[in-house]
Each structure stands twice: as structure tokens, then as C-alpha cells.
Coordinates of C-alpha atoms in Angstrom, one line a residue:
Chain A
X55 CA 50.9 -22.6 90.7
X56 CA 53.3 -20.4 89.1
X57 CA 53.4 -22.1 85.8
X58 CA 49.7 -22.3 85.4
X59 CA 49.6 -19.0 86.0
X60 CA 52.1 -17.9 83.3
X61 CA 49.6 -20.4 81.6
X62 CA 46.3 -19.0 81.3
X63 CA 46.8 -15.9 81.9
X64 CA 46.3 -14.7 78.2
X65 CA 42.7 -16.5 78.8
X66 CA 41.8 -13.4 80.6
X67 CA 42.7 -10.9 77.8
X68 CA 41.2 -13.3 75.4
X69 CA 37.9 -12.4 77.4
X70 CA 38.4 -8.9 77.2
X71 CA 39.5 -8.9 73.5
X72 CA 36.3 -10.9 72.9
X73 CA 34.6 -8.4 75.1
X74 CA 35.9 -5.0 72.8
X75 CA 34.7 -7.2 70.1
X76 CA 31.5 -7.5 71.4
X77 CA 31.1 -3.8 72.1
X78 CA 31.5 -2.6 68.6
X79 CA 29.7 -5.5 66.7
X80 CA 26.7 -4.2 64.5
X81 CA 23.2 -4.6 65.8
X82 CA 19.9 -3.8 65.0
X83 CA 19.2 0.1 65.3
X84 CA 16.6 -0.2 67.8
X85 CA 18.7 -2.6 70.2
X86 CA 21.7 -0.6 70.3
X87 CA 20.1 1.4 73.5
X88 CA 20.3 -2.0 74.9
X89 CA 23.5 -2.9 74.5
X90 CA 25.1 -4.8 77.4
X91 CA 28.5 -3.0 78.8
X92 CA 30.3 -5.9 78.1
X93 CA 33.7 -4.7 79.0
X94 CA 32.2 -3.6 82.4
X95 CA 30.9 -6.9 82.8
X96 CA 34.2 -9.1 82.1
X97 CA 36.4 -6.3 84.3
X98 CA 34.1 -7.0 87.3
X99 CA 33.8 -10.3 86.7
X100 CA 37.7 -11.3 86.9
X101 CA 38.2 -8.2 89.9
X102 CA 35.9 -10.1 91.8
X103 CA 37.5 -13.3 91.3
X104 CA 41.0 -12.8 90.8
X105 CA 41.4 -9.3 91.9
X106 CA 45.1 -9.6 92.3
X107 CA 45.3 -9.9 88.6
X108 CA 42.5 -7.7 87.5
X109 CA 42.8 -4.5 89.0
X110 CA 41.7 -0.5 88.6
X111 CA 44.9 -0.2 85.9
X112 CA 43.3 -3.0 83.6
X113 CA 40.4 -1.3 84.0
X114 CA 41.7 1.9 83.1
X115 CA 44.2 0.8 80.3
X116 CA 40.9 -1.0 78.7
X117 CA 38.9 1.9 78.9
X118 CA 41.5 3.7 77.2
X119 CA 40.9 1.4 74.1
X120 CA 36.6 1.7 74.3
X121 CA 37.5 5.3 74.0
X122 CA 39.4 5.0 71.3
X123 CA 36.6 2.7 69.2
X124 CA 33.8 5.0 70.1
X125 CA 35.5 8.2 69.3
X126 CA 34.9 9.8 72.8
X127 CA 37.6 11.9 74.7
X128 CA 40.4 9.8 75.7
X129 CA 40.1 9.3 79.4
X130 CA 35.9 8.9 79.6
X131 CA 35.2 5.3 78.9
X132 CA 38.6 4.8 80.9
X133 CA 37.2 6.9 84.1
X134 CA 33.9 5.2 84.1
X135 CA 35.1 1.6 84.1
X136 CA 37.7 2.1 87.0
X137 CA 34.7 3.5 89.3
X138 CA 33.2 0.6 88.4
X139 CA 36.4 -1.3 88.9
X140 CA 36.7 0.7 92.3
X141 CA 32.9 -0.2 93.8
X142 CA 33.3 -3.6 92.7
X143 CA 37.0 -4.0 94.8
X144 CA 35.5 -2.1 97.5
X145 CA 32.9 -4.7 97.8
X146 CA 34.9 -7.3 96.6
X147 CA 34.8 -9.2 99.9
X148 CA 31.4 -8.9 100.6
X149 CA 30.1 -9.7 96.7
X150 CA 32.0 -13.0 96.4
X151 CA 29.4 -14.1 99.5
X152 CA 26.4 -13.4 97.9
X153 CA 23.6 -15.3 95.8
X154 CA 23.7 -14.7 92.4
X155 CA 20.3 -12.4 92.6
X156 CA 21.9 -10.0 95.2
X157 CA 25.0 -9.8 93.3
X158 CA 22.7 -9.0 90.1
X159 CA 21.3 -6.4 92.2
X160 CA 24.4 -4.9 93.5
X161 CA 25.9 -5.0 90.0
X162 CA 22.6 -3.3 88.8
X163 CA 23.1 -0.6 90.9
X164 CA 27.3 0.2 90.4
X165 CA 26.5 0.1 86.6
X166 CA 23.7 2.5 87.2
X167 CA 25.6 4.9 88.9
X168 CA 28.3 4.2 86.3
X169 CA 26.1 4.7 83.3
X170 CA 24.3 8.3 84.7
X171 CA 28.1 9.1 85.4
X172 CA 28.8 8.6 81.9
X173 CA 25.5 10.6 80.9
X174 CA 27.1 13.5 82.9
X175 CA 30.7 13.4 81.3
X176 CA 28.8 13.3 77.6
X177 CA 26.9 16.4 78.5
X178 CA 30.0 18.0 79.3
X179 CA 32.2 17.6 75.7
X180 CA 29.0 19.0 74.0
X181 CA 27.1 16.0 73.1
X182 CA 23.9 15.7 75.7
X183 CA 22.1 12.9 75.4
X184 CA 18.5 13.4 74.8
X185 CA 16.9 10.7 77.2
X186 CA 17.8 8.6 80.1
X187 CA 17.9 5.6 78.0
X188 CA 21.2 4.9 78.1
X189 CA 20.6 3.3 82.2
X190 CA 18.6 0.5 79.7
X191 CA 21.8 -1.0 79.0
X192 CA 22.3 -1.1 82.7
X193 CA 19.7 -3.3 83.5
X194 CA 20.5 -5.4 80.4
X195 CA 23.9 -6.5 82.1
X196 CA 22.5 -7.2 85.7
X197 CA 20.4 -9.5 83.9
X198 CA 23.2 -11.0 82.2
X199 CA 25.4 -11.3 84.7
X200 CA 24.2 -14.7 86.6
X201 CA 25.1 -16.2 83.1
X202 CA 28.4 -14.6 82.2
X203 CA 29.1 -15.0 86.0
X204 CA 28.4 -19.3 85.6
X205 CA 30.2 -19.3 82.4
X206 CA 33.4 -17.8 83.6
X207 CA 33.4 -19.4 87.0
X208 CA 33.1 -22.7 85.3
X209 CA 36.3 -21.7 82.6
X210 CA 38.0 -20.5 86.1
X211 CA 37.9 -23.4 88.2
X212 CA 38.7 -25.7 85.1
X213 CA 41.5 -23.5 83.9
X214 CA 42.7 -23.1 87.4
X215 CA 43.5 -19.5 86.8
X216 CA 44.0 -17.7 89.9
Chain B
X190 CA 39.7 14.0 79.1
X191 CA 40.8 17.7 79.6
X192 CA 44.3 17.6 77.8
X193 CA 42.2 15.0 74.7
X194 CA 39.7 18.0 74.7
X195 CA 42.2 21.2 74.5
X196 CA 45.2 20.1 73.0
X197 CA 46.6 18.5 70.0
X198 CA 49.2 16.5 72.0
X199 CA 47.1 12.7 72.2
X200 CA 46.4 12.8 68.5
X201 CA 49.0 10.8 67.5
X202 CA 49.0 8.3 70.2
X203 CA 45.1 8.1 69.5
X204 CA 46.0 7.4 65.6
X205 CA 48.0 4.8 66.3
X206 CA 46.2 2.8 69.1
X207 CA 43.1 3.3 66.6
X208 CA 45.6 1.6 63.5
X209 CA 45.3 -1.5 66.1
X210 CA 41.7 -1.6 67.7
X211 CA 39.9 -0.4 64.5
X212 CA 40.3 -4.4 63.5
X213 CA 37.6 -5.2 66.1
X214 CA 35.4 -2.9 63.6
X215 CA 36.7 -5.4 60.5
X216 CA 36.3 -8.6 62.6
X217 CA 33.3 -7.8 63.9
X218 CA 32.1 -7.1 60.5
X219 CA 33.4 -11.1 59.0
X220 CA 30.0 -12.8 59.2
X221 CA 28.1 -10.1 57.3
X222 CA 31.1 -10.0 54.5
X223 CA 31.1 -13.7 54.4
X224 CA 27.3 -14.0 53.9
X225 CA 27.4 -11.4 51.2
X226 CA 30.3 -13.7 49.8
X227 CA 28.5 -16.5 50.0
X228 CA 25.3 -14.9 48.5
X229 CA 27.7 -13.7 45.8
X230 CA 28.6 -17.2 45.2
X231 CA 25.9 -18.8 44.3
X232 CA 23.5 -15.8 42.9
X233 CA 21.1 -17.6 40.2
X234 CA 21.7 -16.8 36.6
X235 CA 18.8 -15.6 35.8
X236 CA 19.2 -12.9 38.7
X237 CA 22.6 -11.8 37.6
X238 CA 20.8 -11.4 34.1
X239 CA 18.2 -9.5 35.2
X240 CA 20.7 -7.5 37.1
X241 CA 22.5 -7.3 34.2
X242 CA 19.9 -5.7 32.1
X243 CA 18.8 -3.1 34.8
X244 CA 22.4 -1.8 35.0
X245 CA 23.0 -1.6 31.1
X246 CA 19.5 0.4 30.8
X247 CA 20.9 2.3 34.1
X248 CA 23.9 3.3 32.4
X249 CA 22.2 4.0 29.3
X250 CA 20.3 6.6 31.0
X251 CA 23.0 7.9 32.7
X252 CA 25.3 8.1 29.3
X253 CA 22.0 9.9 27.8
X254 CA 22.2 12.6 31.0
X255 CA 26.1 12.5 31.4
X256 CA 25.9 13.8 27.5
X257 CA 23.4 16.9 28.4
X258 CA 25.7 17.6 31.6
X259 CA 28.7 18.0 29.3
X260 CA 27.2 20.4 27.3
X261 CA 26.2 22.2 30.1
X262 CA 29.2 22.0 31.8
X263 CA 30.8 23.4 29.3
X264 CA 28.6 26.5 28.8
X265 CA 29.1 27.0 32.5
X266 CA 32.6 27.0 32.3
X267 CA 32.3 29.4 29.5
X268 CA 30.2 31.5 31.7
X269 CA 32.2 31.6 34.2
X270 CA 35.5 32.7 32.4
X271 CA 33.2 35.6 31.1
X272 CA 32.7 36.6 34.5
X273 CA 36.0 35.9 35.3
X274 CA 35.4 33.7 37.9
X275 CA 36.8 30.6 39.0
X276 CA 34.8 28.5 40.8
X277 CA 35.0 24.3 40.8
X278 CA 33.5 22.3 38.0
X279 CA 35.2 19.1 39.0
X280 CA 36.5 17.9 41.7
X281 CA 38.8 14.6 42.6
X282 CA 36.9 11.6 44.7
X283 CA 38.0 9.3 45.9
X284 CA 36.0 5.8 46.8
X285 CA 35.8 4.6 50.1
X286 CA 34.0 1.7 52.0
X287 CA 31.7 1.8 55.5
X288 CA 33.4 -0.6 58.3
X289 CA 31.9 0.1 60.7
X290 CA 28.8 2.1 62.8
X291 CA 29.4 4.0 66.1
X292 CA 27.5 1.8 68.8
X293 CA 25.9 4.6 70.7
X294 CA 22.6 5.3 69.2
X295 CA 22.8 8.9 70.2
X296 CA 25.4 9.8 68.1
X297 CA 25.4 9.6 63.9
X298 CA 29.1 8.5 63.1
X299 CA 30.2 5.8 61.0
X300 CA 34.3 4.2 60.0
X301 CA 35.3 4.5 56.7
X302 CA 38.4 2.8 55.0
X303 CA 40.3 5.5 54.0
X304 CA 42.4 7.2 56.4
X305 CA 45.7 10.1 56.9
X306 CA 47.9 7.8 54.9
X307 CA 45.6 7.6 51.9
X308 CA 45.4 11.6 51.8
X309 CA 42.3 12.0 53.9
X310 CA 41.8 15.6 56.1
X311 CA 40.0 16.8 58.7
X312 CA 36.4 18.1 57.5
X313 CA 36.7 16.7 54.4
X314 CA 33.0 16.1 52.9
X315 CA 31.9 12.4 51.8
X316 CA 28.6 11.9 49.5
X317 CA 27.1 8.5 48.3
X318 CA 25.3 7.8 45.3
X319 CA 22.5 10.5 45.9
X320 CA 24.0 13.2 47.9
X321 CA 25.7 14.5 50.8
X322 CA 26.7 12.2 53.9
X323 CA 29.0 14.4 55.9
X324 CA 32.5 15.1 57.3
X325 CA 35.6 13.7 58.9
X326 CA 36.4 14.2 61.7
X327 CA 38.7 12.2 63.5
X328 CA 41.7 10.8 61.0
X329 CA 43.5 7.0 61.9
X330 CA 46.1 6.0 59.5
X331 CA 44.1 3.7 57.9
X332 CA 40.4 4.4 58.9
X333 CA 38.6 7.5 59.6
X334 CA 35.6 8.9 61.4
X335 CA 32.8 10.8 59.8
X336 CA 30.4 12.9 61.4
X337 CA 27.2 12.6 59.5
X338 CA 24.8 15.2 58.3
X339 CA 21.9 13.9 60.7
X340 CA 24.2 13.7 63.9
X341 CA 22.8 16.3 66.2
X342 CA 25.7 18.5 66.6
X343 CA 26.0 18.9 62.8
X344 CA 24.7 22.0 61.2
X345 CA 25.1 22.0 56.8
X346 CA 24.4 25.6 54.9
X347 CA 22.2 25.2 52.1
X348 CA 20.3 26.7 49.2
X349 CA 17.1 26.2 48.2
X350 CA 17.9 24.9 44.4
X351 CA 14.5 26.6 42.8
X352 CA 15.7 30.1 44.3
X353 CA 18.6 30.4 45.8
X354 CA 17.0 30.9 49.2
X355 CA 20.0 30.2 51.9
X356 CA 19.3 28.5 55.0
X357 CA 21.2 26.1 58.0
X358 CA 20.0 22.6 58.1
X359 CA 20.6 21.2 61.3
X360 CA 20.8 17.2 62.8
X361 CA 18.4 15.9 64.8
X362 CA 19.5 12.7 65.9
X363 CA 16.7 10.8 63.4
X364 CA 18.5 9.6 60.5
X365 CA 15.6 10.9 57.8
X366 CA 15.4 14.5 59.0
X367 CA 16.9 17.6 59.0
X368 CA 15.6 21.0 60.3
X369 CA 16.2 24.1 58.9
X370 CA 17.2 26.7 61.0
X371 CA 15.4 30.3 61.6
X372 CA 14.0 30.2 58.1
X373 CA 11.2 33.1 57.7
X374 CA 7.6 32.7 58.2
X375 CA 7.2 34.3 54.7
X376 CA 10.1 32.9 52.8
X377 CA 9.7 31.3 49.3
X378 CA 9.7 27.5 50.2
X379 CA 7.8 24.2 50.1
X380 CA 7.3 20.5 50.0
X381 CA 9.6 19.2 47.6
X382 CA 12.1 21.8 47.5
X383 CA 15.3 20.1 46.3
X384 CA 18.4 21.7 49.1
X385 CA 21.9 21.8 47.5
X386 CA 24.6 23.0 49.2
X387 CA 25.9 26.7 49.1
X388 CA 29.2 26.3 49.8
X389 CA 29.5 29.1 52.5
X390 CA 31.4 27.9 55.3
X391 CA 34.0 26.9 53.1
X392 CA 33.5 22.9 54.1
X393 CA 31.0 21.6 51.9
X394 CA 31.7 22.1 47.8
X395 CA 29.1 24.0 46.7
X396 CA 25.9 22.4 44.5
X397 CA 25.9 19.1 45.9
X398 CA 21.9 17.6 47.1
X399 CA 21.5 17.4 50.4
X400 CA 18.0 17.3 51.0
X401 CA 14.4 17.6 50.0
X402 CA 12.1 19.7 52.1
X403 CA 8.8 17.0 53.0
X404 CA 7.1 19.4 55.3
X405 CA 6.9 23.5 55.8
X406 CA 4.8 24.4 58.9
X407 CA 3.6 27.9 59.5
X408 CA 3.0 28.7 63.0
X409 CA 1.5 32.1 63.0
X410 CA 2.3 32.6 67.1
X411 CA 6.4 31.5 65.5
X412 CA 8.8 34.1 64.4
X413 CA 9.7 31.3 62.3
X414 CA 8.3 28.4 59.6
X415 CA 9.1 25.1 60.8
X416 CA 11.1 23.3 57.9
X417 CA 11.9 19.6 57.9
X418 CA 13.4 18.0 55.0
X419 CA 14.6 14.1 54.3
X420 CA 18.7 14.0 53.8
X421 CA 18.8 12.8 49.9
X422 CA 21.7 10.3 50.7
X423 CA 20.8 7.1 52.0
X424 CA 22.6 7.5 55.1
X425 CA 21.7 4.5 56.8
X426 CA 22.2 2.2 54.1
X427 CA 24.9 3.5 51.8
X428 CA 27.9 0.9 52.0
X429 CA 30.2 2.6 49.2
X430 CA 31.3 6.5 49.7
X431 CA 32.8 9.1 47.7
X432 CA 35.8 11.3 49.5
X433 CA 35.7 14.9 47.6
X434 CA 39.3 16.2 47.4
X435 CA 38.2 19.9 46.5
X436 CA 40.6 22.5 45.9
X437 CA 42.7 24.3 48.3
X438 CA 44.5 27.0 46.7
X439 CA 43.2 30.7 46.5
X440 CA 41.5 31.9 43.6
X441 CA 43.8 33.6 42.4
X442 CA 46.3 31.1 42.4
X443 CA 43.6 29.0 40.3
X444 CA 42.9 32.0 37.8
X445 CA 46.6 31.8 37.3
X446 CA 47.0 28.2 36.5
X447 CA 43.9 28.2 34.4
X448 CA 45.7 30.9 32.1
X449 CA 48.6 28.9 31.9
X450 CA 46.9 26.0 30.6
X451 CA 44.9 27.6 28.6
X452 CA 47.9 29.0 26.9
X453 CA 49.6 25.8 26.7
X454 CA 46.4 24.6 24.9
X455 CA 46.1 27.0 22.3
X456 CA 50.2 26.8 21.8
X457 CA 49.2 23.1 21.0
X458 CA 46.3 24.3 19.0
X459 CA 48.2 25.8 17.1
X460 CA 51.1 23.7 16.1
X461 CA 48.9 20.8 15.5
X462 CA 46.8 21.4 12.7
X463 CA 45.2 17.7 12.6
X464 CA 42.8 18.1 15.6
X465 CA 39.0 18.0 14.6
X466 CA 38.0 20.8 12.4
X467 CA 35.4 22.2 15.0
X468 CA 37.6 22.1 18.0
X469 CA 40.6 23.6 16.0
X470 CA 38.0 26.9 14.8
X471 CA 35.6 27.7 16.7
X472 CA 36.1 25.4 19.9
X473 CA 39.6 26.7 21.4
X474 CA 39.0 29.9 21.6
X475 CA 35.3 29.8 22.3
X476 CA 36.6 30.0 25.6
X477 CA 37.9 33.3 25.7
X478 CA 35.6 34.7 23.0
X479 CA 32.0 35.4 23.8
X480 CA 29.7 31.9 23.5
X481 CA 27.5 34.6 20.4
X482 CA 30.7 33.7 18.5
X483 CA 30.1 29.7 18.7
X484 CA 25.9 29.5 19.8
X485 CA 24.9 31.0 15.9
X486 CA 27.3 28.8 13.8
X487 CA 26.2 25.5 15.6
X488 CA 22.1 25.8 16.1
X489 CA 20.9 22.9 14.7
X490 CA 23.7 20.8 15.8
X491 CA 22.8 18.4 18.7
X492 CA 23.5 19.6 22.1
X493 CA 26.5 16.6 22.0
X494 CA 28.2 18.0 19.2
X495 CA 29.2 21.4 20.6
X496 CA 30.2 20.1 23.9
X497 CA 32.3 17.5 22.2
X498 CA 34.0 20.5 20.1
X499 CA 35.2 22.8 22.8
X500 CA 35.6 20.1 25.5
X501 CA 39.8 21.1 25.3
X502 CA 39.6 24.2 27.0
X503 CA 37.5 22.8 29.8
X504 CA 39.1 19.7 30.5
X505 CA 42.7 21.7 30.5
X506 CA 42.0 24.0 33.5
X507 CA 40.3 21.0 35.2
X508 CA 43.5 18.3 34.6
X509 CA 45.6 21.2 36.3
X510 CA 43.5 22.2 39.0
X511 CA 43.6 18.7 40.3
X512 CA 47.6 18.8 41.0

């Protein structure tokens, strides 16, 4: 066990490397509103399933480097992903036994909570946001999240990474 | 978030974390490069000929304007050395390329590929092609941040070019509008107006388009007109910047140098005898004397010919000031 996990355990910073990627790659003006939070995704993702790997520091440390490609204040992105980080743990137990729509739910809401969060902190350094549009990309990941959560589960079990 | 917002001390760490994760930016950008590449590859002949001719009849144009701007410049610098003022007739640039776009659509910022180590500062202005883009504002070693014109939280002081009427255009989060700000219900301005910028503020160099008014409304219940205007750079499609390195010293300090090489030029005036006739007679000190002196003995003389004459004076000062 201890070797495979020396193993694969870069497979899960691959993820998130893939997942900054992802989070800064150019699209269309009009879908940027829409936007998944794909960090948030992957982080609750692998808390969920390994969450003696992936914990509130990786969360923090990651949200360190959003905030440094978006330009915010050190420290926002960072804040917002360990609350996520944190509900998702807190649930943790209860989450791994649900179907996939009542986890999409339960994701929709954490992110929800997350994203208004972040609307709050924005409107504090100086730079309100005009609409509540941002919660869009909110509901864009819950809908995503039965896929990414197959996907992953899938690399999991055949990578054995625990 | 507090110690990022008040103090200076995460700047460097920030720098350098961004020297790593600003790749994302460039990887993420790979596909589009390599389609361009590819489209590079195999453009058809007969579009690269076509190309060809619209950029030689381009540059013809612009030779036959850059030749009416010399003469002009010249007459400004003139002008100005009568008043004895120094402003800027040229400024250094340097060209830099977009990398990347800030992903929140609420926010107008965009990554450029210049940053601290290729001489880059905070608030330094950045046109395109047609006008003004905006400002830097956050400095990597190798990339940097700039805040443009249409980004809500960014405010520009202009002139209205006809007049000289000043004003404050302000963001508004839409990429093709500005606003002017508390411009009087009586003042002199209307569709079309070309807005340059007045230099006040000390950020923006002064005289560069930034705008032109498309819509003036008068609301007689409103202390003040409504004035929106289109930024004149394409700020949403420009790929290729320009960085303006403008002068930092005082004026004085520029007055001084100016002198100085103005001296030095007339010591070499003098001591070489084989320059052009024109430049040697009337052209070197032209400058100091009063433009009567040269405008009578040269008035049928293309506007070329004169600005060609007298260019030494102007283009001493300028070589210096850029030190």
C-alpha cells in the first residue's frame, strides 16, 4: 500500500494542475459567467474520497495560486476554497453515502454559499460586482459534478490511490 | 487578504509565485498559437499577395502622413522652445504581446509579456494601434497586469480635441463604452468628438486618442449631459501593445539637458562645414531664432523639405531625453 501510494500520488496534483489550467483557459466572452469552479470541484472531489490526503491546507495552498492568476488579494480565492474544503469534510461521512443527485444538490448548495461569499469579499477590496451572476457558475458545477465525480472515481479505483 | 491589501510585504512573494503559475496563461494559450501557426503555414499565395499589396499602399499612406507629422513636429518643437516649454514630443515604446485575459467577466484586465525585469512600472500606460488601452498594475518578473480603460474602477482625464474642453471618462464594465463624468449640460460637445488625453494626473502622456464621443444626452431635469463615447483602441481584439516609457525627470532637469544638446549640436555645426547647406544656415539655429527667420526664406518649398532641414535640433533634445 505504501508504495502505490508514493506512486500515484502526483496523479492528484496532476488533477489540480489540469484544474488551474482549466480556470484560466480563454473562452467565449459571454460564457465566462459560466465558468465551472473547477478547482473547487477537483478539491472536493479528492476530500471526499481520500480526505487523509486532501485536506483544508491543499485547499488553502491552491487557493493561494487562483489568487495569484486572477489578480485578487492574496488570501480570497484561498479563504473561499477551504470553506468549501471545510463543509465538504464536515459532511464528508454523510456525502460518500449518497446518490449522485443528492450529492449534486449538496455540492450545489456549499458552492452557492461559497460563491455569494466570494461576492461579499469582492465588494469589500473595492470591486462590487454588478449582478448576482456569478452563483451561475455555481450551478454549472453541480451539474458537472456526476461526471467529474465517475471520471475520477473510475481513475481512483484503477490507480488504487488511496 | 488584510496584510496583501495594506502592505508592500507579499509583493515579492506574489512576483515570484506569478513567474511560475503565469505558464498556465501560456499553456492555456498553445492551441490558439498553434492554429494561427498552422494557418500561417499554409496561407494561399494569392492571399499573402493581396496582403501584400494592402500593407505597401498602407505604408505608403502612412509615409505620406508620417512626412506632414515631421513637419509639424518640428514647428511644434519650435513653438515650444519659444515659449520655453518643455513638454514631450517623443516618447520610448516598447512592444509587448497579450497572453492572457482575466477569467472574471466583471473585471477588464488582461497579461502582457513584458514584465519588472524588462523595465516595466507600476501605472505605466499601454496603447495599441489606434489609441489608449490602459495601465499596469500589478508587475511579475516576466508578465504583467494591466488594468484597462473600460474596467469599472478606472477613470482617464481627457480633452475634447476640437476644444480643449477637459473631462473624466470613466469604465463601465462594457468593453465599447466610456462615460464621461459630470460634464455640463451646456458644454461645447457632440457626437463624434475625437477625446485625447490631457495628461493631468500625471499617468497618461498627454495627446494620445482615447475615445470618440457616439452619444451626448441632455436631460433638462440633470445637472449634467449624459456623455458616452466608444474607447478608440480595439480593446478586445488588440493582440500586439505598445509600453510608453515617458519621461520621469523634472522639467527643469529636461530644459537643462535640452540646452546641452543643443549646444553640443551647434559645436558640431560648426566644426563641420559639409552638412546640407539648409540645415547648416538656416536649420540649426532656427531653433532658437524665431520660425519668421526660416517660414519667408522657404515658402514655396514643400512642407518635407523644411522639416528635413532643421530635423537636427529636434532629434538632439529627443535622443537625450530618452537616457
Amino acid at each position: 500500500m505504501a508504495v502505490s501510494r508514493r506512486n500515484h500520488g502526483w496523479l492528484i496534483w496532476l488533477t489540480f494542475a489540469l484544474g488551474l489550467l482549466l480556470s484560466v483557459s480563454p473562452m467565449p466572452q459571454f460564457m465566462e459567467v459560466f465558468r465551472p469552479m473547477w478547482l473547487a470541484l477537483l478539491v472536493s472531489f479528492w476530500t471526499l474520497a481520500v480526505p487523509n490526503r486532501v485536506g483544508m491546507t491543499t485547499a488553502f495552498v491552491l487557493g493561494l495560486a487562483e489568487d495569484v492568476l486572477y489578480g485578487t488579494l492574496l488570501g480570497q480565492n484561498a479563504l473561499i476554497l477551504t470553506l468549501i474544503t471545510f463543509l465538504v469534510l464536515s459532511l464528508q461521512q454523510r456525502l460518500r453515502m449518497f446518490p449522485m443527485w443528492q450529492q449534486s444538490l449538496v455540492i450545489l448548495v456549499i458552492f452557492g454559499i461559497a460563491q455569494l461569499i466570494q461576492l461579499w469579499l469582492s465588494a469589500l477590496t473595492g470591486n462590487r460586482l454588478p449582478t448576482l451572476a456569478l452563483v451561475w457558475s455555481a450551478v454549472i458545477s453541480a451539474l458537472l459534478w456526476p461526471w467529474i465525480s465517475f471520471a475520477l472515481r473510475d481513475l481512483r479505483r484503477r490507480l488504487h490511490i488511496n | 487578504m488584510v496584510v496583501d491589501a495594506r502592505f508592500d510585504v507579499l509583493k515579492p512573494v506574489r512576483s515570484q509565485m506569478g513567474l511560475v503559475l503565469m505558464e498556465s496563461y501560456w499553456i492555456t494559450d498553445l492551441p490558439q498559437r498553434a492554429w494561427q501557426g498552422v494557418a500561417g503555414q499554409f496561407g494561399s499565395r494569392t492571399e499573402l499577395i493581396a496582403e501584400n499589396e494592402k500593407l505597401k499602399t498602407e505604408a505608403l499612406l502612412l509615409q505620406g502622413r508620417l512626412q506632414k507629422l515631421a513637419a509639424l513636429t518640428e514647428q511644434n518643437v519650435r513653438l515650444r522652445e519659444l515659449l520655453n516649454s518643455s513638454a514631450l514630443v517623443n516618447e520610448k515604446v516598447e512592444v509587448a504581446e497579450l497572453i492572457g485575459v482575466d477569467p472574471n467577466p466583471f473585471t477588464h484586465r488582461i497579461l502582457i509579456n513584458k514584465g519588472e525585469r524588462d523595465g516595466v512600472f507600476l501605472g505605466q500606460p499601454v496603447l495599441d494601434a489606434r489609441g489608449l488601452m490602459g495601465q499596469v498594475v500589478e508587475l511579475m518578473p516576466y508578465t504583467s497586469r494591466v488594468l484597462l480603460l473600460t474596467d469599472t474602477t478606472h477613470s482617464i482625464p481627457v480633452q475634447v480635441n476640437r476644444n480643449g474642453l477637459r473631462a473624466i471618462a470613466s469604465g463601465t464594465g462594457n468593453p465599447e463604452r466610456l462615460e464621461l463624468r459630470h460634464v455640463a449640460d451646456t458644454a461645447d460637445i457632440k457626437e463624434g468628438d475625437l477625446l485625447v488625453s490631457s495628461g493631468m494626473g500625471q499617468r497618461f502622456p498627454a495627446g494620445y486618442p482615447v475615445a470618440t464621443v457616439n452619444e451626448v444626452i441632455h436631460d433638462s431635469g440633470q445637472p449634467f449631459a449624459i456623455v458616452r463615447a466608444i474607447p478608440t483602441a480595439a480593446l478586445n481584439r488588440s493582440r500586439y501593445m505598445l509600453l510608453v516609457f515617458s519621461d520621469r525627470r523634472s522639467p527643469e532637469q529636461r530644459a537643462t539637458d535640452a540646452a546641452i544638446a543643443q549646444e553640443e549640436a551647434d559645436r558640431k555645426g560648426a566644426s563641420a562645414p559639409g552638412q546640407p547647406a539648409p540645415a547648416n544656415g538656416q536649420g540649426v539655429p532656427a531653433a532658437g531664432a524665431p520660425a519668421t527667420s526660416a517660414a519667408p526664406a522657404t515658402p514655396t518649398v514643400p512642407p518635407a523639405a523644411p522639416a528635413a532641414a532643421p530635423a537636427t535640433p529636434a532629434a538632439a533634445p529627443a535622443h537625450t531625453r530618452r537616457q
